Amino acid sequence: MRSFSSDYLRRTRRGMWEERDALADARLAETSCLLDVGCGNGEFTRILADETDGEVIGCDADLALLRQNDAADSVVRGDAYTLPFADSSFDVVACQALLVNLTEPRRAVEEFVRLASERVVCVEPDNSAVRVESTVKDEAELARRSRRRYLDGSSTDPALGEDAADVMRDAGLENVTTRRYEQELVVAPPYGEDDVASVRRKASGESLRRRRDEMEGDEETIDALREEWRAVGREAARQVGEGVYERRETVPFYVVVGEV
Ligand SMILES: C[S@@+](CC[C@H](N)C(=O)[O-])C[C@H]1O[C@@H](n2cnc3c(N)ncnc32)[C@H](O)[C@@H]1O
């Protein structure tokens, strides 16, 4: 199982769901009991809890993350393929950025169908369509090449995005609808602590190390890529010093809702 740090999830969800039109089909305000699977430290749980007066339960396989989830009414440790709840325990079962991390997404959605009496809501990114713009000349191109190696080496489908609709139909859900949401992660002056830390990670080559196991390419190729990141990181750090560094990353997410 791919693991995530609380710090990583907090950083990468920054500003997400300030605008919530894309969640309309989930009809969250109508739910009385909702399960958030793969809830992690609660970045999406917080949005769900904010949108409903009903009960929100969080479930994740990672106990350390669960312990930091203070947005759920209660949390339960469990595996997405065999969730520890009885049939039809919830009116809605939801997840965000979970299916892209599973080798058998359909099996998980079948499990969600077992638990949901009304709807299943899956919010999944298409990581093949991420766009990066940066004041550092080579950063966007390097990000594109690094992402390609990750997509090619991954054991799951990080580009699942709107194809989650097919997975949900195959799992037996009906009237499946899809809406697109674009998350924007912007680094610009005045820089926060997270911005400075992310530039430091680039300059140290650390960002690449985290995903190394799943990147396509031999040691030499990845080492060369890491060197390129260090150079980009150094230039980004120089620009931060001058107050001119700007970076915008756009991640497309798809909100897919199906009726049981
Ligand atoms: C990318 S994180 C998303 C967390 C949260 N939903 C969010 O959007 O910030 C994926 C989460 O799925 C959890 N996870 C991965 N595989 C799982 C499995 N088989 N069963 C339950 N949780 C799983 C991870 O521990 C992690 O918390």
CSV table of C-alpha atoms and ligand atoms in Angstrom, one decimal:
chain,number,residue,atom,x,y,z
A,1,MET,CA,0.0,0.0,0.0
A,2,ARG,CA,1.2,3.5,-0.9
A,3,SER,CA,1.7,5.5,2.2
A,4,PHE,CA,1.3,9.3,2.7
A,5,SER,CA,2.5,11.7,5.4
A,6,SER,CA,0.0,14.0,7.0
A,7,ASP,CA,2.2,16.9,6.0
A,8,TYR,CA,2.2,15.9,2.3
A,9,LEU,CA,-1.6,15.6,2.3
A,10,ARG,CA,-2.1,18.9,4.0
A,11,ARG,CA,0.2,20.6,1.5
A,12,THR,CA,-1.2,19.0,-1.6
A,13,ARG,CA,-4.8,19.8,-0.6
A,14,ARG,CA,-4.1,23.4,0.1
A,15,GLY,CA,-7.0,25.6,-1.2
A,16,MET,CA,-8.9,22.6,-2.4
A,17,TRP,CA,-12.7,22.9,-2.4
A,18,GLU,CA,-12.8,26.7,-1.8
A,19,GLU,CA,-15.3,26.5,-4.7
A,20,ARG,CA,-17.7,23.5,-4.3
A,21,ASP,CA,-20.0,23.6,-7.4
A,22,ALA,CA,-18.5,20.3,-8.7
A,23,LEU,CA,-19.8,18.5,-5.6
A,24,ALA,CA,-23.4,19.3,-6.3
A,25,ASP,CA,-24.4,15.9,-7.6
A,26,ALA,CA,-23.2,14.3,-4.4
A,27,ARG,CA,-26.2,16.1,-2.6
A,28,LEU,CA,-24.2,16.0,0.6
A,29,ALA,CA,-26.6,18.2,2.5
A,30,GLU,CA,-29.2,15.4,2.2
A,31,THR,CA,-27.1,12.7,3.8
A,32,SER,CA,-27.6,11.5,7.3
A,33,CYS,CA,-24.7,9.0,7.6
A,34,LEU,CA,-21.7,9.2,5.3
A,35,LEU,CA,-18.5,7.1,5.1
A,36,ASP,CA,-15.2,8.6,3.8
A,37,VAL,CA,-13.0,5.8,2.7
A,38,GLY,CA,-9.2,6.4,2.5
A,39,CYS,CA,-9.9,9.5,4.6
A,40,GLY,CA,-6.3,9.9,5.7
A,41,ASN,CA,-5.8,12.9,8.1
A,42,GLY,CA,-9.2,14.3,7.1
A,43,GLU,CA,-8.6,16.8,4.3
A,44,PHE,CA,-11.8,15.6,2.4
A,45,THR,CA,-13.6,14.5,5.6
A,46,ARG,CA,-13.5,18.2,6.7
A,47,ILE,CA,-15.3,19.3,3.5
A,48,LEU,CA,-17.9,16.5,3.8
A,49,ALA,CA,-18.6,17.3,7.5
A,50,ASP,CA,-18.9,21.0,6.5
A,51,GLU,CA,-21.5,20.1,3.8
A,52,THR,CA,-23.8,17.8,5.9
A,53,ASP,CA,-25.4,17.9,9.3
A,54,GLY,CA,-25.4,14.1,9.2
A,55,GLU,CA,-22.8,11.8,10.8
A,56,VAL,CA,-19.4,11.4,9.0
A,57,ILE,CA,-17.3,8.3,9.6
A,58,GLY,CA,-13.7,8.2,8.4
A,59,CYS,CA,-12.0,4.9,7.4
A,60,ASP,CA,-8.4,4.3,6.4
A,61,ALA,CA,-5.8,1.5,6.5
A,62,ASP,CA,-3.2,3.9,8.0
A,63,LEU,CA,-3.6,4.3,11.7
A,64,ALA,CA,-1.1,7.1,12.1
A,65,LEU,CA,-3.2,9.2,9.6
A,66,LEU,CA,-6.5,8.2,11.2
A,67,ARG,CA,-5.3,9.5,14.5
A,68,GLN,CA,-4.8,12.9,13.0
A,69,ASN,CA,-8.3,13.0,11.5
A,70,ASP,CA,-10.2,15.3,13.8
A,71,ALA,CA,-12.9,16.1,11.2
A,72,ALA,CA,-14.8,12.8,11.4
A,73,ASP,CA,-17.4,12.1,14.1
A,74,SER,CA,-15.5,8.8,14.5
A,75,VAL,CA,-12.8,6.9,12.7
A,76,VAL,CA,-12.4,3.2,12.0
A,77,ARG,CA,-9.3,1.4,10.7
A,78,GLY,CA,-10.1,-0.7,7.6
A,79,ASP,CA,-9.2,-1.9,4.2
A,80,ALA,CA,-11.1,-0.4,1.2
A,81,TYR,CA,-11.6,-4.0,-0.2
A,82,THR,CA,-13.1,-5.4,2.9
A,83,LEU,CA,-14.6,-2.7,5.0
A,84,PRO,CA,-15.7,-3.5,8.6
A,85,PHE,CA,-19.3,-2.5,8.3
A,86,ALA,CA,-22.6,-4.3,7.6
A,87,ASP,CA,-24.5,-4.0,4.3
A,88,SER,CA,-26.3,-0.6,3.7
A,89,SER,CA,-24.8,1.0,6.8
A,90,PHE,CA,-24.5,4.4,5.2
A,91,ASP,CA,-26.6,6.4,2.8
A,92,VAL,CA,-23.5,7.7,1.0
A,93,VAL,CA,-20.0,6.2,0.7
A,94,ALA,CA,-17.3,8.7,-0.6
A,95,CYS,CA,-13.6,8.8,-1.3
A,96,GLN,CA,-11.1,11.2,-2.6
A,97,ALA,CA,-7.8,10.3,-4.3
A,98,LEU,CA,-8.2,6.7,-3.1
A,99,LEU,CA,-9.0,4.7,-6.3
A,100,VAL,CA,-5.8,6.1,-8.1
A,101,ASN,CA,-3.9,4.4,-5.3
A,102,LEU,CA,-5.5,1.0,-5.6
A,103,THR,CA,-4.5,-1.8,-7.9
A,104,GLU,CA,-8.1,-3.0,-8.0
A,105,PRO,CA,-10.4,0.1,-8.0
A,106,ARG,CA,-13.4,-1.8,-9.2
A,107,ARG,CA,-13.2,-4.2,-6.3
A,108,ALA,CA,-13.2,-1.3,-3.8
A,109,VAL,CA,-16.2,0.3,-5.5
A,110,GLU,CA,-18.1,-2.9,-5.3
A,111,GLU,CA,-17.5,-2.9,-1.6
A,112,PHE,CA,-18.8,0.8,-1.5
A,113,VAL,CA,-21.9,-0.4,-3.3
A,114,ARG,CA,-22.5,-3.0,-0.6
A,115,LEU,CA,-22.3,-0.4,2.1
A,116,ALA,CA,-24.3,2.5,0.5
A,117,SER,CA,-28.0,2.6,0.3
A,118,GLU,CA,-28.2,5.8,-1.9
A,119,ARG,CA,-25.0,7.0,-3.6
A,120,VAL,CA,-21.3,6.5,-4.1
A,121,VAL,CA,-19.1,9.5,-4.7
A,122,CYS,CA,-15.6,9.2,-6.0
A,123,VAL,CA,-13.3,12.2,-6.5
A,124,GLU,CA,-10.3,11.2,-8.5
A,125,PRO,CA,-7.5,13.1,-10.2
A,126,ASP,CA,-6.1,12.7,-13.6
A,127,ASN,CA,-2.4,13.0,-12.9
A,128,SER,CA,-1.5,12.7,-16.6
A,129,ALA,CA,-3.2,16.0,-17.2
A,130,VAL,CA,-1.5,18.1,-14.5
A,131,ARG,CA,-0.2,21.4,-15.8
A,132,VAL,CA,2.8,23.3,-14.3
A,133,GLU,CA,3.8,26.9,-15.1
A,134,SER,CA,6.9,28.3,-13.4
A,135,THR,CA,9.2,31.3,-13.6
A,136,VAL,CA,12.1,28.8,-13.6
A,137,LYS,CA,12.7,28.1,-17.2
A,138,ASP,CA,13.1,24.3,-17.1
A,139,GLU,CA,10.7,23.4,-14.3
A,140,ALA,CA,7.5,22.8,-16.3
A,141,GLU,CA,9.3,20.5,-18.8
A,142,LEU,CA,11.1,18.6,-16.0
A,143,ALA,CA,7.9,18.2,-14.1
A,144,ARG,CA,6.3,16.8,-17.2
A,145,ARG,CA,9.1,14.3,-17.8
A,146,SER,CA,9.2,13.2,-14.1
A,147,ARG,CA,5.4,12.7,-14.1
A,148,ARG,CA,5.6,10.6,-17.3
A,149,ARG,CA,8.1,8.3,-15.6
A,150,TYR,CA,5.9,8.0,-12.6
A,151,LEU,CA,2.8,7.2,-14.7
A,152,ASP,CA,4.7,4.6,-16.7
A,153,GLY,CA,6.2,2.9,-13.5
A,154,SER,CA,3.1,3.0,-11.3
A,155,SER,CA,1.3,-0.2,-10.3
A,156,THR,CA,-2.0,1.6,-10.2
A,157,ASP,CA,-3.7,4.1,-12.6
A,158,PRO,CA,-2.8,7.6,-11.4
A,159,ALA,CA,-4.6,9.0,-14.5
A,160,LEU,CA,-7.9,7.3,-13.6
A,161,GLY,CA,-9.8,10.7,-13.4
A,162,GLU,CA,-13.0,10.6,-15.4
A,163,ASP,CA,-12.5,6.9,-16.2
A,164,ALA,CA,-13.7,6.3,-12.6
A,165,ALA,CA,-17.2,6.6,-14.2
A,166,ASP,CA,-16.6,3.3,-16.1
A,167,VAL,CA,-15.3,1.6,-13.0
A,168,MET,CA,-18.5,2.8,-11.1
A,169,ARG,CA,-20.8,1.6,-13.9
A,170,ASP,CA,-19.0,-1.8,-14.0
A,171,ALA,CA,-19.5,-2.0,-10.2
A,172,GLY,CA,-23.3,-1.8,-10.8
A,173,LEU,CA,-24.0,1.9,-10.1
A,174,GLU,CA,-26.6,3.7,-12.2
A,175,ASN,CA,-27.2,7.3,-13.5
A,176,VAL,CA,-23.5,8.0,-13.1
A,177,THR,CA,-22.6,11.7,-13.5
A,178,THR,CA,-19.2,13.4,-13.8
A,179,ARG,CA,-18.1,16.9,-13.0
A,180,ARG,CA,-14.6,18.4,-13.3
A,181,TYR,CA,-12.9,20.4,-10.7
A,182,GLU,CA,-9.5,22.1,-11.1
A,183,GLN,CA,-7.3,22.4,-8.1
A,184,GLU,CA,-4.7,25.2,-8.3
A,185,LEU,CA,-1.6,25.1,-6.1
A,186,VAL,CA,0.1,28.5,-6.4
A,187,VAL,CA,3.5,29.5,-5.0
A,188,ALA,CA,4.0,33.3,-5.1
A,189,PRO,CA,5.2,36.1,-2.9
A,190,PRO,CA,4.8,36.6,0.0
A,191,TYR,CA,6.1,33.0,0.5
A,192,GLY,CA,4.8,30.9,3.3
A,193,GLU,CA,6.8,28.3,5.3
A,194,ASP,CA,5.4,25.5,3.0
A,195,ASP,CA,6.6,27.4,-0.1
A,196,VAL,CA,10.1,27.7,1.2
A,197,ALA,CA,10.1,24.1,2.3
A,198,SER,CA,9.0,22.9,-1.1
A,199,VAL,CA,11.8,24.8,-2.9
A,200,ARG,CA,14.2,23.3,-0.4
A,201,ARG,CA,12.9,19.8,-1.2
A,202,LYS,CA,13.5,20.4,-4.9
A,203,ALA,CA,17.0,21.7,-4.4
A,204,SER,CA,17.9,18.6,-2.3
A,205,GLY,CA,16.3,16.2,-4.9
A,206,GLU,CA,14.1,14.9,-2.1
A,207,SER,CA,10.8,15.3,-4.0
A,208,LEU,CA,11.9,12.6,-6.4
A,209,ARG,CA,13.2,10.2,-3.8
A,210,ARG,CA,9.7,9.8,-2.3
A,211,ARG,CA,8.4,8.3,-5.5
A,212,ARG,CA,11.6,6.5,-6.7
A,213,ASP,CA,10.2,3.0,-6.2
A,214,GLU,CA,7.5,3.6,-8.7
A,215,MET,CA,9.3,5.5,-11.4
A,216,GLU,CA,10.1,3.9,-14.7
A,217,GLY,CA,13.9,4.1,-15.5
A,218,ASP,CA,17.2,2.7,-14.3
A,219,GLU,CA,19.3,4.2,-11.5
A,220,GLU,CA,21.4,6.3,-13.8
A,221,THR,CA,18.4,7.9,-15.5
A,222,ILE,CA,16.7,8.7,-12.2
A,223,ASP,CA,20.0,10.1,-10.8
A,224,ALA,CA,20.3,12.3,-13.8
A,225,LEU,CA,16.7,13.5,-13.3
A,226,ARG,CA,17.5,14.2,-9.6
A,227,GLU,CA,20.5,16.3,-10.7
A,228,GLU,CA,18.2,18.3,-13.0
A,229,TRP,CA,15.7,18.9,-10.1
A,230,ARG,CA,18.6,20.1,-7.9
A,231,ALA,CA,19.5,22.7,-10.6
A,232,VAL,CA,15.9,23.8,-10.9
A,233,GLY,CA,15.6,23.9,-7.1
A,234,ARG,CA,18.7,26.1,-6.8
A,235,GLU,CA,17.4,28.5,-9.4
A,236,ALA,CA,13.9,28.5,-7.6
A,237,ALA,CA,15.7,29.3,-4.3
A,238,ARG,CA,17.6,32.1,-5.9
A,239,GLN,CA,14.3,33.5,-7.3
A,240,VAL,CA,12.6,33.2,-3.9
A,241,GLY,CA,15.5,35.2,-2.4
A,242,GLU,CA,14.7,37.9,-4.9
A,243,GLY,CA,11.0,37.6,-4.4
A,244,VAL,CA,10.3,36.8,-8.0
A,245,TYR,CA,9.6,33.0,-8.0
A,246,GLU,CA,6.1,31.9,-9.1
A,247,ARG,CA,4.7,28.5,-9.8
A,248,ARG,CA,1.2,27.4,-10.6
A,249,GLU,CA,0.2,23.7,-10.7
A,250,THR,CA,-3.3,22.8,-11.9
A,251,VAL,CA,-4.6,19.3,-11.1
A,252,PRO,CA,-7.8,18.2,-12.7
A,253,PHE,CA,-10.1,16.2,-10.4
A,254,TYR,CA,-13.3,14.4,-11.4
A,255,VAL,CA,-16.3,14.1,-9.1
A,256,VAL,CA,-18.1,11.0,-10.1
A,257,VAL,CA,-21.5,10.1,-8.5
A,258,GLY,CA,-23.5,7.0,-9.0
A,259,GLU,CA,-26.8,5.8,-7.6
A,260,VAL,CA,-27.1,2.4,-6.0
B,1,LIG,C1,-3.9,10.2,-1.5
B,1,LIG,S1,-4.4,9.8,0.1
B,1,LIG,C2,-6.0,10.7,0.1
B,1,LIG,C3,-6.4,11.0,1.5
B,1,LIG,C4,-7.7,11.9,1.6
B,1,LIG,N1,-8.8,11.2,1.0
B,1,LIG,C5,-7.5,13.2,0.8
B,1,LIG,O1,-8.1,13.4,-0.2
B,1,LIG,O2,-6.7,14.0,1.3
B,1,LIG,C6,-4.9,8.1,-0.1
B,1,LIG,C7,-5.4,7.5,1.2
B,1,LIG,O3,-5.9,6.2,1.0
B,1,LIG,C8,-5.4,5.4,2.0
B,1,LIG,N2,-5.4,4.0,1.5
B,1,LIG,C9,-4.6,3.5,0.5
B,1,LIG,N3,-4.9,2.2,0.3
B,1,LIG,C10,-5.9,1.9,1.1
B,1,LIG,C11,-6.7,0.7,1.4
B,1,LIG,N4,-6.5,-0.4,0.7
B,1,LIG,N5,-7.7,0.8,2.3
B,1,LIG,C12,-7.9,1.9,3.0
B,1,LIG,N6,-7.2,3.0,2.8
B,1,LIG,C13,-6.2,3.0,1.9
B,1,LIG,C14,-4.1,5.9,2.4
B,1,LIG,O4,-3.6,5.5,3.7
B,1,LIG,C15,-4.3,7.4,2.3
B,1,LIG,O5,-4.8,7.9,3.5
